[in-house]
PDB file of C-alpha atoms in Angstrom:
ATOM      1  CA  MET A   1       0.000   0.000   0.000  1.00 66.00           C
ATOM      2  CA  SER A   2       1.673   3.207  -1.154  1.00 81.00           C
ATOM      3  CA  THR A   3       1.329   6.478   0.644  1.00 87.00           C
ATOM      4  CA  PRO A   4       0.557   9.636  -1.334  1.00 86.00           C
ATOM      5  CA  PHE A   5       4.151  10.690  -0.942  1.00 86.00           C
ATOM      6  CA  GLU A   6       5.389   7.433  -2.463  1.00 89.00           C
ATOM      7  CA  LYS A   7       2.894   7.703  -5.323  1.00 88.00           C
ATOM      8  CA  ALA A   8       3.866  11.270  -6.075  1.00 86.00           C
ATOM      9  CA  THR A   9       7.595  10.583  -6.104  1.00 88.00           C
ATOM     10  CA  ARG A  10       7.037   7.534  -8.290  1.00 90.00           C
ATOM     11  CA  GLU A  11       5.030   9.509 -10.820  1.00 88.00           C
ATOM     12  CA  TRP A  12       7.514  12.363 -10.882  1.00 86.00           C
ATOM     13  CA  LEU A  13      10.538  10.152 -11.356  1.00 88.00           C
ATOM     14  CA  ARG A  14       8.836   7.979 -13.965  1.00 89.00           C
ATOM     15  CA  SER A  15       7.734  10.984 -15.952  1.00 87.00           C
ATOM     16  CA  ALA A  16      11.277  12.338 -15.796  1.00 86.00           C
ATOM     17  CA  ALA A  17      12.606   9.036 -17.078  1.00 89.00           C
ATOM     18  CA  GLU A  18      10.124   8.995 -19.954  1.00 89.00           C
ATOM     19  CA  ASN A  19      11.066  12.495 -21.058  1.00 88.00           C
ATOM     20  CA  LEU A  20      14.750  11.987 -21.702  1.00 90.00           C
ATOM     21  CA  ASP A  21      16.413  14.029 -24.398  1.00 91.00           C
ATOM     22  CA  GLY A  22      16.754  12.681 -27.915  1.00 92.00           C
ATOM     23  CA  GLN A  23      20.479  12.066 -27.761  1.00 93.00           C
ATOM     24  CA  THR A  24      20.175   9.902 -24.672  1.00 93.00           C
ATOM     25  CA  ARG A  25      17.268   7.973 -26.142  1.00 95.00           C
ATOM     26  CA  SER A  26      19.276   7.376 -29.307  1.00 95.00           C
ATOM     27  CA  GLN A  27      22.223   6.097 -27.309  1.00 95.00           C
ATOM     28  CA  LEU A  28      19.983   3.809 -25.290  1.00 95.00           C
ATOM     29  CA  ASN A  29      18.478   2.487 -28.502  1.00 95.00           C
ATOM     30  CA  ARG A  30      21.926   1.715 -29.888  1.00 95.00           C
ATOM     31  CA  ALA A  31      22.893   0.011 -26.649  1.00 95.00           C
ATOM     32  CA  ARG A  32      19.766  -2.125 -26.815  1.00 95.00           C
ATOM     33  CA  GLN A  33      20.428  -3.175 -30.409  1.00 94.00           C
ATOM     34  CA  THR A  34      24.015  -4.022 -29.534  1.00 94.00           C
ATOM     35  CA  ALA A  35      22.831  -6.171 -26.663  1.00 94.00           C
ATOM     36  CA  LEU A  36      20.198  -7.908 -28.785  1.00 93.00           C
ATOM     37  CA  ALA A  37      22.859  -8.791 -31.342  1.00 92.00           C
ATOM     38  CA  GLU A  38      24.439 -10.907 -28.616  1.00 87.00           C
ATOM     39  CA  LEU A  39      21.424 -13.205 -28.590  1.00 84.00           C
ATOM     40  CA  LYS A  40      23.077 -15.976 -30.577  1.00 71.00           C
ATOM     41  CA  PRO A  41      20.992 -18.842 -31.881  1.00 65.00           C
ATOM     42  CA  ARG A  42      21.775 -21.924 -29.909  1.00 58.00           C
ATOM     43  CA  SER A  43      22.762 -25.096 -31.648  1.00 54.00           C
ATOM     44  CA  ARG A  44      20.441 -28.069 -31.771  1.00 54.00           C
ATOM     45  CA  TRP A  45      22.665 -30.047 -29.402  1.00 56.00           C
ATOM     46  CA  ALA A  46      22.773 -27.254 -26.876  1.00 55.00           C
ATOM     47  CA  ARG A  47      18.992 -27.289 -26.672  1.00 54.00           C
ATOM     48  CA  THR A  48      18.878 -31.011 -25.915  1.00 58.00           C
ATOM     49  CA  PRO A  49      17.953 -31.424 -22.272  1.00 60.00           C
ATOM     50  CA  PHE A  50      20.159 -33.631 -20.118  1.00 67.00           C
ATOM     51  CA  LEU A  51      22.849 -33.732 -22.811  1.00 71.00           C
ATOM     52  CA  PRO A  52      25.729 -33.756 -20.291  1.00 75.00           C
ATOM     53  CA  LEU A  53      24.145 -36.596 -18.346  1.00 80.00           C
ATOM     54  CA  THR A  54      23.576 -38.599 -21.516  1.00 81.00           C
ATOM     55  CA  ALA A  55      27.151 -38.075 -22.666  1.00 85.00           C
ATOM     56  CA  ALA A  56      28.511 -39.076 -19.264  1.00 88.00           C
ATOM     57  CA  ALA A  57      26.403 -42.229 -19.242  1.00 89.00           C
ATOM     58  CA  VAL A  58      27.588 -43.224 -22.732  1.00 90.00           C
ATOM     59  CA  VAL A  59      31.220 -42.662 -21.767  1.00 91.00           C
ATOM     60  CA  ALA A  60      30.769 -44.726 -18.605  1.00 90.00           C
ATOM     61  CA  VAL A  61      29.235 -47.657 -20.503  1.00 90.00           C
ATOM     62  CA  VAL A  62      31.972 -47.632 -23.159  1.00 90.00           C
ATOM     63  CA  ALA A  63      34.672 -47.437 -20.501  1.00 89.00           C
ATOM     64  CA  ALA A  64      33.133 -50.312 -18.585  1.00 89.00           C
ATOM     65  CA  LEU A  65      33.021 -52.483 -21.713  1.00 88.00           C
ATOM     66  CA  LEU A  66      36.637 -51.724 -22.544  1.00 87.00           C
ATOM     67  CA  LEU A  67      38.024 -52.189 -19.058  1.00 85.00           C
ATOM     68  CA  LEU A  68      36.276 -55.421 -18.127  1.00 80.00           C
ATOM     69  CA  PRO A  69      38.519 -58.586 -18.212  1.00 67.00           C
ATOM     70  CA  SER A  70      38.506 -60.244 -21.604  1.00 61.00           C
ATOM     71  CA  SER A  71      37.624 -63.652 -20.087  1.00 54.00           C
ATOM     72  CA  ASN A  72      34.219 -62.358 -19.331  1.00 55.00           C
ATOM     73  CA  HIS A  73      33.509 -61.909 -23.013  1.00 54.00           C
ATOM     74  CA  ARG A  74      34.473 -65.441 -24.114  1.00 55.00           C
ATOM     75  CA  PRO A  75      31.559 -67.642 -25.034  1.00 56.00           C
ATOM     76  CA  ARG A  76      30.999 -70.256 -22.422  1.00 56.00           C
ATOM     77  CA  SER A  77      29.872 -73.761 -23.365  1.00 56.00           C
ATOM     78  CA  SER A  78      26.849 -75.030 -21.627  1.00 58.00           C
ATOM     79  CA  THR A  79      28.340 -78.545 -20.971  1.00 62.00           C
ATOM     80  CA  PRO A  80      31.139 -78.861 -18.457  1.00 62.00           C
ATOM     81  CA  ALA A  81      34.515 -80.002 -19.667  1.00 60.00           C
ATOM     82  CA  PRO A  82      35.103 -83.775 -19.212  1.00 61.00           C
ATOM     83  CA  VAL A  83      37.319 -84.749 -16.345  1.00 63.00           C
ATOM     84  CA  VAL A  84      39.928 -87.325 -17.345  1.00 60.00           C
ATOM     85  CA  ALA A  85      41.589 -89.362 -14.671  1.00 61.00           C
ATOM     86  CA  ILE A  86      45.310 -89.567 -15.219  1.00 57.00           C
ATOM     87  CA  ASP A  87      47.389 -92.159 -13.533  1.00 59.00           C
ATOM     88  CA  GLU A  88      50.651 -90.880 -12.246  1.00 56.00           C
ATOM     89  CA  GLY A  89      52.344 -93.985 -13.568  1.00 54.00           C
ATOM     90  CA  ASP A  90      51.599 -92.883 -17.132  1.00 55.00           C
ATOM     91  CA  LEU A  91      53.498 -89.693 -16.758  1.00 55.00           C
ATOM     92  CA  GLY A  92      56.324 -90.673 -14.486  1.00 52.00           C
ATOM     93  CA  GLY A  93      57.600 -93.483 -12.337  1.00 51.00           C
ATOM     94  CA  ALA A  94      58.508 -93.602  -8.764  1.00 50.00           C
ATOM     95  CA  GLY A  95      62.166 -92.977  -9.574  1.00 51.00           C
ATOM     96  CA  GLY A  96      61.464 -89.857 -11.557  1.00 50.00           C
ATOM     97  CA  GLN A  97      61.862 -91.573 -14.970  1.00 53.00           C
ATOM     98  CA  GLY A  98      58.776 -90.597 -16.904  1.00 53.00           C
ATOM     99  CA  LEU A  99      57.793 -90.956 -20.552  1.00 53.00           C
ATOM    100  CA  PHE A 100      59.179 -87.584 -21.306  1.00 53.00           C
ATOM    101  CA  ASP A 101      62.557 -88.174 -19.659  1.00 60.00           C
ATOM    102  CA  GLU A 102      65.487 -89.017 -21.868  1.00 65.00           C
ATOM    103  CA  ASP A 103      66.933 -92.502 -21.415  1.00 70.00           C
ATOM    104  CA  PRO A 104      70.600 -92.739 -22.600  1.00 75.00           C
ATOM    105  CA  THR A 105      70.408 -96.517 -22.748  1.00 77.00           C
ATOM    106  CA  LEU A 106      67.501 -96.465 -25.125  1.00 70.00           C
ATOM    107  CA  PHE A 107      69.284 -94.020 -27.411  1.00 72.00           C
ATOM    108  CA  ALA A 108      72.383 -96.277 -27.369  1.00 78.00           C
ATOM    109  CA  LEU A 109      70.366 -99.374 -28.312  1.00 77.00           C
ATOM    110  CA  ALA A 110      68.678 -97.512 -31.099  1.00 75.00           C
ATOM    111  CA  ALA A 111      72.031 -96.435 -32.489  1.00 76.00           C
ATOM    112  CA  VAL A 112      73.331-100.024 -32.453  1.00 76.00           C
ATOM    113  CA  GLY A 113      70.194-101.297 -34.201  1.00 71.00           C
ATOM    114  CA  GLU A 114      70.569 -98.761 -36.998  1.00 66.00           C
ATOM    115  CA  ALA A 115      74.231 -99.685 -37.519  1.00 65.00           C
ATOM    116  CA  THR A 116      73.654-103.436 -37.928  1.00 63.00           C
ATOM    117  CA  PRO A 117      71.848-104.536 -41.109  1.00 58.00           C
TER     118      PRO A 117
ATOM    119  CA  MET B   1      26.252 -38.003 -49.182  1.00 44.00           C
ATOM    120  CA  SER B   2      26.733 -37.788 -45.485  1.00 45.00           C
ATOM    121  CA  LEU B   3      25.900 -40.496 -43.013  1.00 40.00           C
ATOM    122  CA  SER B   4      23.203 -38.466 -41.424  1.00 45.00           C
ATOM    123  CA  THR B   5      21.556 -37.947 -44.814  1.00 44.00           C
ATOM    124  CA  LEU B   6      21.682 -41.652 -45.489  1.00 40.00           C
ATOM    125  CA  LEU B   7      20.186 -42.481 -42.132  1.00 41.00           C
ATOM    126  CA  MET B   8      17.512 -39.838 -42.292  1.00 47.00           C
ATOM    127  CA  SER B   9      14.210 -40.908 -43.718  1.00 47.00           C
ATOM    128  CA  PRO B  10      11.879 -38.416 -45.434  1.00 47.00           C
ATOM    129  CA  ASP B  11       9.806 -38.348 -42.260  1.00 52.00           C
ATOM    130  CA  ASP B  12      12.859 -37.466 -40.240  1.00 52.00           C
ATOM    131  CA  ASP B  13      13.693 -34.756 -42.744  1.00 55.00           C
ATOM    132  CA  SER B  14      10.298 -33.141 -42.436  1.00 57.00           C
ATOM    133  CA  ALA B  15      10.402 -33.492 -38.660  1.00 56.00           C
ATOM    134  CA  GLY B  16      13.823 -31.863 -38.608  1.00 57.00           C
ATOM    135  CA  ALA B  17      12.601 -29.042 -40.795  1.00 61.00           C
ATOM    136  CA  LEU B  18       9.632 -28.559 -38.526  1.00 59.00           C
ATOM    137  CA  ALA B  19      11.885 -28.587 -35.489  1.00 60.00           C
ATOM    138  CA  ALA B  20      14.222 -26.083 -37.128  1.00 61.00           C
ATOM    139  CA  ALA B  21      11.309 -23.853 -38.048  1.00 65.00           C
ATOM    140  CA  GLY B  22       9.959 -24.148 -34.531  1.00 69.00           C
ATOM    141  CA  SER B  23      13.290 -23.282 -32.990  1.00 71.00           C
ATOM    142  CA  ALA B  24      13.689 -20.330 -35.352  1.00 75.00           C
ATOM    143  CA  SER B  25      10.296 -18.980 -34.416  1.00 82.00           C
ATOM    144  CA  ALA B  26      11.085 -19.571 -30.752  1.00 81.00           C
ATOM    145  CA  GLN B  27      14.287 -17.581 -31.150  1.00 82.00           C
ATOM    146  CA  GLN B  28      12.415 -14.779 -32.847  1.00 85.00           C
ATOM    147  CA  ALA B  29       9.860 -14.774 -30.060  1.00 87.00           C
ATOM    148  CA  GLN B  30      12.618 -14.695 -27.464  1.00 87.00           C
ATOM    149  CA  ARG B  31      14.343 -11.823 -29.235  1.00 90.00           C
ATOM    150  CA  ALA B  32      11.083  -9.892 -29.494  1.00 92.00           C
ATOM    151  CA  ALA B  33      10.345 -10.465 -25.823  1.00 93.00           C
ATOM    152  CA  MET B  34      13.823  -9.369 -24.830  1.00 94.00           C
ATOM    153  CA  GLU B  35      13.586  -6.246 -27.004  1.00 94.00           C
ATOM    154  CA  ARG B  36      10.259  -5.319 -25.442  1.00 95.00           C
ATOM    155  CA  PHE B  37      11.672  -5.814 -21.983  1.00 95.00           C
ATOM    156  CA  LEU B  38      14.788  -3.742 -22.637  1.00 95.00           C
ATOM    157  CA  ALA B  39      12.826  -0.974 -24.340  1.00 95.00           C
ATOM    158  CA  GLU B  40      10.449  -0.836 -21.410  1.00 94.00           C
ATOM    159  CA  VAL B  41      13.116  -0.766 -18.755  1.00 94.00           C
ATOM    160  CA  GLU B  42      16.019   1.122 -20.315  1.00 94.00           C
ATOM    161  CA  LYS B  43      14.937   4.665 -19.500  1.00 94.00           C
ATOM    162  CA  ARG B  44      14.324   3.977 -15.843  1.00 94.00           C
ATOM    163  CA  ALA B  45      17.537   1.987 -15.712  1.00 95.00           C
ATOM    164  CA  TYR B  46      19.384   4.979 -17.097  1.00 95.00           C
ATOM    165  CA  GLN B  47      17.696   7.218 -14.538  1.00 93.00           C
ATOM    166  CA  HIS B  48      18.693   4.789 -11.795  1.00 93.00           C
ATOM    167  CA  ALA B  49      22.305   4.750 -12.980  1.00 94.00           C
ATOM    168  CA  LEU B  50      22.355   8.510 -13.414  1.00 93.00           C
ATOM    169  CA  LEU B  51      21.124   9.101  -9.887  1.00 91.00           C
ATOM    170  CA  GLY B  52      23.675   6.638  -8.561  1.00 90.00           C
ATOM    171  CA  LEU B  53      26.674   7.722 -10.575  1.00 91.00           C
ATOM    172  CA  ARG B  54      25.882  11.387 -11.278  1.00 89.00           C
ATOM    173  CA  HIS B  55      27.643  11.113 -14.605  1.00 91.00           C
ATOM    174  CA  ARG B  56      25.905  10.765 -17.937  1.00 93.00           C
ATOM    175  CA  GLU B  57      28.474   8.694 -19.824  1.00 93.00           C
ATOM    176  CA  ASP B  58      29.124   6.397 -16.893  1.00 93.00           C
ATOM    177  CA  ALA B  59      25.397   5.843 -16.526  1.00 94.00           C
ATOM    178  CA  LEU B  60      25.048   4.955 -20.203  1.00 95.00           C
ATOM    179  CA  ASP B  61      27.979   2.560 -19.958  1.00 95.00           C
ATOM    180  CA  ALA B  62      26.473   0.868 -16.932  1.00 95.00           C
ATOM    181  CA  VAL B  63      23.121   0.397 -18.663  1.00 96.00           C
ATOM    182  CA  GLN B  64      24.722  -0.959 -21.824  1.00 95.00           C
ATOM    183  CA  ASP B  65      26.896  -3.379 -19.855  1.00 95.00           C
ATOM    184  CA  ALA B  66      23.866  -4.604 -17.945  1.00 96.00           C
ATOM    185  CA  MET B  67      21.937  -5.138 -21.193  1.00 96.00           C
ATOM    186  CA  LEU B  68      24.827  -7.035 -22.752  1.00 95.00           C
ATOM    187  CA  GLN B  69      25.291  -9.266 -19.749  1.00 95.00           C
ATOM    188  CA  LEU B  70      21.592 -10.034 -19.541  1.00 94.00           C
ATOM    189  CA  CYS B  71      21.462 -11.023 -23.205  1.00 94.00           C
ATOM    190  CA  ARG B  72      24.638 -13.066 -23.074  1.00 92.00           C
ATOM    191  CA  ARG B  73      24.064 -14.984 -19.887  1.00 92.00           C
ATOM    192  CA  TYR B  74      20.463 -14.894 -18.808  1.00 92.00           C
ATOM    193  CA  ALA B  75      18.378 -14.766 -21.979  1.00 91.00           C
ATOM    194  CA  ASP B  76      17.430 -18.408 -21.477  1.00 90.00           C
ATOM    195  CA  ARG B  77      15.918 -17.719 -18.105  1.00 91.00           C
ATOM    196  CA  PRO B  78      12.158 -17.200 -17.846  1.00 92.00           C
ATOM    197  CA  ALA B  79      11.109 -13.693 -18.776  1.00 91.00           C
ATOM    198  CA  ALA B  80       9.714 -13.141 -15.294  1.00 90.00           C
ATOM    199  CA  GLU B  81      13.252 -13.347 -13.906  1.00 92.00           C
ATOM    200  CA  TRP B  82      14.734 -10.796 -16.294  1.00 94.00           C
ATOM    201  CA  ARG B  83      13.774  -7.717 -14.311  1.00 94.00           C
ATOM    202  CA  PRO B  84      15.410  -8.593 -10.972  1.00 93.00           C
ATOM    203  CA  LEU B  85      18.387 -10.094 -12.800  1.00 95.00           C
ATOM    204  CA  PHE B  86      18.839  -7.000 -14.944  1.00 96.00           C
ATOM    205  CA  PHE B  87      18.713  -4.682 -11.968  1.00 95.00           C
ATOM    206  CA  ARG B  88      21.032  -6.956 -10.010  1.00 95.00           C
ATOM    207  CA  ILE B  89      23.566  -6.580 -12.802  1.00 96.00           C
ATOM    208  CA  LEU B  90      22.980  -2.847 -13.014  1.00 96.00           C
ATOM    209  CA  VAL B  91      23.355  -2.351  -9.264  1.00 95.00           C
ATOM    210  CA  ASN B  92      26.633  -4.283  -9.368  1.00 94.00           C
ATOM    211  CA  LYS B  93      27.880  -2.144 -12.253  1.00 95.00           C
ATOM    212  CA  ILE B  94      27.033   1.028 -10.366  1.00 94.00           C
ATOM    213  CA  GLN B  95      28.800  -0.223  -7.259  1.00 93.00           C
ATOM    214  CA  ASP B  96      31.874  -1.229  -9.265  1.00 93.00           C
ATOM    215  CA  GLN B  97      31.991   2.190 -10.870  1.00 92.00           C
ATOM    216  CA  ARG B  98      31.727   3.860  -7.479  1.00 90.00           C
ATOM    217  CA  ARG B  99      34.563   1.742  -6.099  1.00 91.00           C
ATOM    218  CA  ARG B 100      36.757   2.629  -9.051  1.00 89.00           C
ATOM    219  CA  ARG B 101      36.036   6.290  -8.446  1.00 86.00           C
ATOM    220  CA  THR B 102      36.890   5.942  -4.779  1.00 85.00           C
ATOM    221  CA  VAL B 103      40.228   4.316  -5.570  1.00 85.00           C
ATOM    222  CA  ARG B 104      40.937   6.920  -8.230  1.00 82.00           C
ATOM    223  CA  GLY B 105      40.067   9.692  -5.800  1.00 76.00           C
ATOM    224  CA  ARG B 106      42.454   8.292  -3.200  1.00 78.00           C
ATOM    225  CA  TRP B 107      45.252   8.121  -5.724  1.00 78.00           C
ATOM    226  CA  LEU B 108      44.548  11.640  -6.863  1.00 76.00           C
ATOM    227  CA  ALA B 109      44.503  12.879  -3.274  1.00 77.00           C
ATOM    228  CA  TRP B 110      47.783  11.125  -2.549  1.00 76.00           C
ATOM    229  CA  TRP B 111      49.321  12.463  -5.753  1.00 75.00           C
ATOM    230  CA  THR B 112      48.132  15.959  -4.938  1.00 73.00           C
ATOM    231  CA  GLN B 113      49.574  15.800  -1.434  1.00 70.00           C
ATOM    232  CA  GLY B 114      52.859  14.430  -2.759  1.00 64.00           C
ATOM    233  CA  ASN B 115      53.262  17.234  -5.268  1.00 63.00           C
ATOM    234  CA  ALA B 116      51.833  20.032  -3.175  1.00 58.00           C
ATOM    235  CA  GLU B 117      55.242  21.305  -2.216  1.00 53.00           C
ATOM    236  CA  ASP B 118      56.411  21.437  -5.829  1.00 55.00           C
ATOM    237  CA  ASP B 119      53.334  22.774  -7.541  1.00 53.00           C
ATOM    238  CA  GLU B 120      52.095  26.250  -7.084  1.00 53.00           C
ATOM    239  CA  ALA B 121      48.520  25.335  -7.971  1.00 51.00           C
ATOM    240  CA  PRO B 122      47.671  21.818  -6.805  1.00 52.00           C
ATOM    241  CA  VAL B 123      44.895  19.949  -8.581  1.00 52.00           C
ATOM    242  CA  ASP B 124      41.729  19.702  -6.586  1.00 53.00           C
ATOM    243  CA  PRO B 125      40.272  16.170  -6.828  1.00 54.00           C
ATOM    244  CA  LEU B 126      36.805  17.623  -6.547  1.00 49.00           C
ATOM    245  CA  GLU B 127      37.335  19.273  -9.910  1.00 50.00           C
ATOM    246  CA  ASN B 128      37.377  15.835 -11.496  1.00 54.00           C
ATOM    247  CA  THR B 129      34.029  14.854 -10.098  1.00 55.00           C
ATOM    248  CA  PRO B 130      31.224  15.424 -12.558  1.00 53.00           C
ATOM    249  CA  ASP B 131      29.080  18.464 -12.232  1.00 49.00           C
ATOM    250  CA  THR B 132      25.592  17.353 -11.353  1.00 49.00           C
ATOM    251  CA  ARG B 133      23.927  20.699 -11.691  1.00 45.00           C
ATOM    252  CA  GLN B 134      23.246  20.340 -15.398  1.00 45.00           C
ATOM    253  CA  GLU B 135      22.422  16.630 -15.508  1.00 49.00           C
ATOM    254  CA  PRO B 136      19.388  15.748 -17.635  1.00 45.00           C
ATOM    255  CA  LEU B 137      17.318  14.634 -14.694  1.00 48.00           C
ATOM    256  CA  ARG B 138      17.796  17.958 -13.006  1.00 49.00           C
ATOM    257  CA  ARG B 139      17.062  19.849 -16.198  1.00 48.00           C
ATOM    258  CA  LEU B 140      13.947  17.779 -16.745  1.00 43.00           C
ATOM    259  CA  ALA B 141      12.847  18.379 -13.224  1.00 47.00           C
ATOM    260  CA  GLY B 142      12.921  22.060 -13.741  1.00 50.00           C
ATOM    261  CA  GLU B 143      11.733  24.212 -10.913  1.00 52.00           C
ATOM    262  CA  GLY B 144       9.550  22.852  -8.216  1.00 69.00           C
ATOM    263  CA  ALA B 145       8.825  19.617  -6.513  1.00 71.00           C
ATOM    264  CA  LEU B 146      10.386  17.227  -9.006  1.00 74.00           C
ATOM    265  CA  ARG B 147      13.654  19.084  -8.766  1.00 77.00           C
ATOM    266  CA  ALA B 148      13.561  18.824  -4.997  1.00 81.00           C
ATOM    267  CA  VAL B 149      12.727  15.114  -5.127  1.00 83.00           C
ATOM    268  CA  ALA B 150      15.453  14.407  -7.658  1.00 84.00           C
ATOM    269  CA  ALA B 151      17.995  16.249  -5.539  1.00 86.00           C
ATOM    270  CA  ALA B 152      16.876  14.412  -2.430  1.00 89.00           C
ATOM    271  CA  VAL B 153      17.094  11.031  -4.135  1.00 91.00           C
ATOM    272  CA  GLU B 154      20.556  11.891  -5.400  1.00 89.00           C
ATOM    273  CA  ALA B 155      21.648  12.755  -1.902  1.00 91.00           C
ATOM    274  CA  LEU B 156      20.508   9.449  -0.416  1.00 93.00           C
ATOM    275  CA  PRO B 157      23.119   6.880   0.659  1.00 93.00           C
ATOM    276  CA  PRO B 158      23.649   4.332  -2.123  1.00 92.00           C
ATOM    277  CA  ARG B 159      21.802   1.410  -0.566  1.00 94.00           C
ATOM    278  CA  GLN B 160      18.832   3.530   0.451  1.00 95.00           C
ATOM    279  CA  GLN B 161      18.758   5.046  -3.002  1.00 94.00           C
ATOM    280  CA  GLN B 162      18.751   1.605  -4.632  1.00 94.00           C
ATOM    281  CA  ALA B 163      16.020   0.332  -2.333  1.00 95.00           C
ATOM    282  CA  PHE B 164      13.874   3.383  -3.033  1.00 95.00           C
ATOM    283  CA  LEU B 165      14.315   3.279  -6.803  1.00 95.00           C
ATOM    284  CA  LEU B 166      13.815  -0.467  -7.109  1.00 95.00           C
ATOM    285  CA  ARG B 167      10.849  -0.680  -4.767  1.00 94.00           C
ATOM    286  CA  ASN B 168       9.052   2.546  -5.532  1.00 93.00           C
ATOM    287  CA  VAL B 169       9.968   3.582  -9.062  1.00 92.00           C
ATOM    288  CA  GLU B 170      10.632   0.200 -10.643  1.00 92.00           C
ATOM    289  CA  GLY B 171       7.876  -1.487  -8.679  1.00 92.00           C
ATOM    290  CA  LEU B 172       9.760  -4.603  -7.601  1.00 93.00           C
ATOM    291  CA  ASP B 173       8.416  -6.440  -4.605  1.00 93.00           C
ATOM    292  CA  ILE B 174      10.539  -6.989  -1.528  1.00 94.00           C
ATOM    293  CA  ALA B 175      11.846 -10.400  -2.594  1.00 94.00           C
ATOM    294  CA  ALA B 176      12.824  -9.204  -6.064  1.00 94.00           C
ATOM    295  CA  THR B 177      14.418  -6.078  -4.598  1.00 94.00           C
ATOM    296  CA  ALA B 178      16.427  -8.247  -2.203  1.00 95.00           C
ATOM    297  CA  LEU B 179      17.569 -10.352  -5.148  1.00 92.00           C
ATOM    298  CA  ALA B 180      18.511  -7.268  -7.142  1.00 93.00           C
ATOM    299  CA  MET B 181      20.402  -5.696  -4.238  1.00 93.00           C
ATOM    300  CA  GLY B 182      22.001  -8.918  -3.070  1.00 92.00           C
ATOM    301  CA  CYS B 183      20.804  -8.584   0.515  1.00 93.00           C
ATOM    302  CA  SER B 184      18.085  -9.904   2.800  1.00 95.00           C
ATOM    303  CA  GLU B 185      14.464  -8.835   2.680  1.00 95.00           C
ATOM    304  CA  GLY B 186      14.822  -7.323   6.133  1.00 96.00           C
ATOM    305  CA  SER B 187      17.629  -5.113   4.888  1.00 96.00           C
ATOM    306  CA  VAL B 188      15.468  -4.003   1.992  1.00 96.00           C
ATOM    307  CA  LYS B 189      12.689  -2.964   4.363  1.00 96.00           C
ATOM    308  CA  THR B 190      15.138  -1.070   6.555  1.00 96.00           C
ATOM    309  CA  HIS B 191      16.784   0.737   3.643  1.00 96.00           C
ATOM    310  CA  TYR B 192      13.454   1.624   2.106  1.00 96.00           C
ATOM    311  CA  PHE B 193      12.006   2.944   5.350  1.00 95.00           C
ATOM    312  CA  ARG B 194      15.071   5.085   5.992  1.00 95.00           C
ATOM    313  CA  ALA B 195      15.034   6.360   2.426  1.00 94.00           C
ATOM    314  CA  LEU B 196      11.428   7.458   2.757  1.00 93.00           C
ATOM    315  CA  GLN B 197      12.199   9.206   6.024  1.00 92.00           C
ATOM    316  CA  ALA B 198      15.177  11.004   4.513  1.00 92.00           C
ATOM    317  CA  LEU B 199      13.173  12.051   1.464  1.00 91.00           C
ATOM    318  CA  ARG B 200      10.329  13.398   3.545  1.00 88.00           C
ATOM    319  CA  THR B 201      12.774  15.368   5.616  1.00 89.00           C
ATOM    320  CA  ALA B 202      14.652  16.671   2.591  1.00 86.00           C
ATOM    321  CA  VAL B 203      11.573  17.644   0.601  1.00 81.00           C
ATOM    322  CA  GLY B 204       9.792  19.174   3.539  1.00 75.00           C
ATOM    323  CA  GLU B 205       6.568  18.806   5.405  1.00 50.00           C
ATOM    324  CA  ASP B 206       4.491  20.392   2.683  1.00 51.00           C
ATOM    325  CA  ALA B 207       5.445  17.717   0.209  1.00 46.00           C
ATOM    326  CA  PRO B 208       2.607  15.414  -0.844  1.00 46.00           C
TER     327      PRO B 208
END
């Protein structure tokens, strides 16, 4: 609720503001046009809402796919691999002489057999 | 042919054209709304800056800077927020200009004191302050009550002057005035009440 004094001062000051001289009004007009020229049209992407959140989510998903261990991406067979029982005697004896150990005696016998017709 | 062209169906093309046309019309509407707002507010903003700075060119600079900043940074805000934002910017510009003047005045005073012994006629810093007697507002006021009111408003302390101009002349409510002045609503009420008291005293008892 304005008092008469407030109303009167408001009217006086507003009328003074509306009656500015031509030079000042021209300068204000130029200033306004200069400011309006700064209203640049925004790009289509800039108008997209939540664009930063979308971009961050995409980056997170791609990073997660790249950084996960590669074993996780191998196709897994549905049937378990067969378990084969291996006897230790097939691979090596009690004395440490296995199938894959070299036996000098065997090589010597083989050499003699090749030499005799 | 670009990938986007290959991927875009005729329906997408028409939808994109419609969207582009819609955005163009929206931009035109925004520009028109901003122009209306600035045209409506610029004269009172200049008056506000002139009363605060007491210098015509500085007042014009402050108004232009406030317009530019509003268009650059806050044009996307709802139009209802433009007025308090614009006056917040303007009030800050006026305060910055006052601070610069204060610093300049101190330097000038120091320089004058330092050279007083050498110079026969030292420079008076007050000579550099603008003459307010022939400012447009005063000339417009002419003789009488408006002249007295304008002089009284000019003589108010800065915060009281801002509260009075924003609340009474610009018509902002207390919350918007607090936003524009960067203070609490209680401070706005205090400044406004003191401004009214000072104006009544300055203008006289016979004022309306």
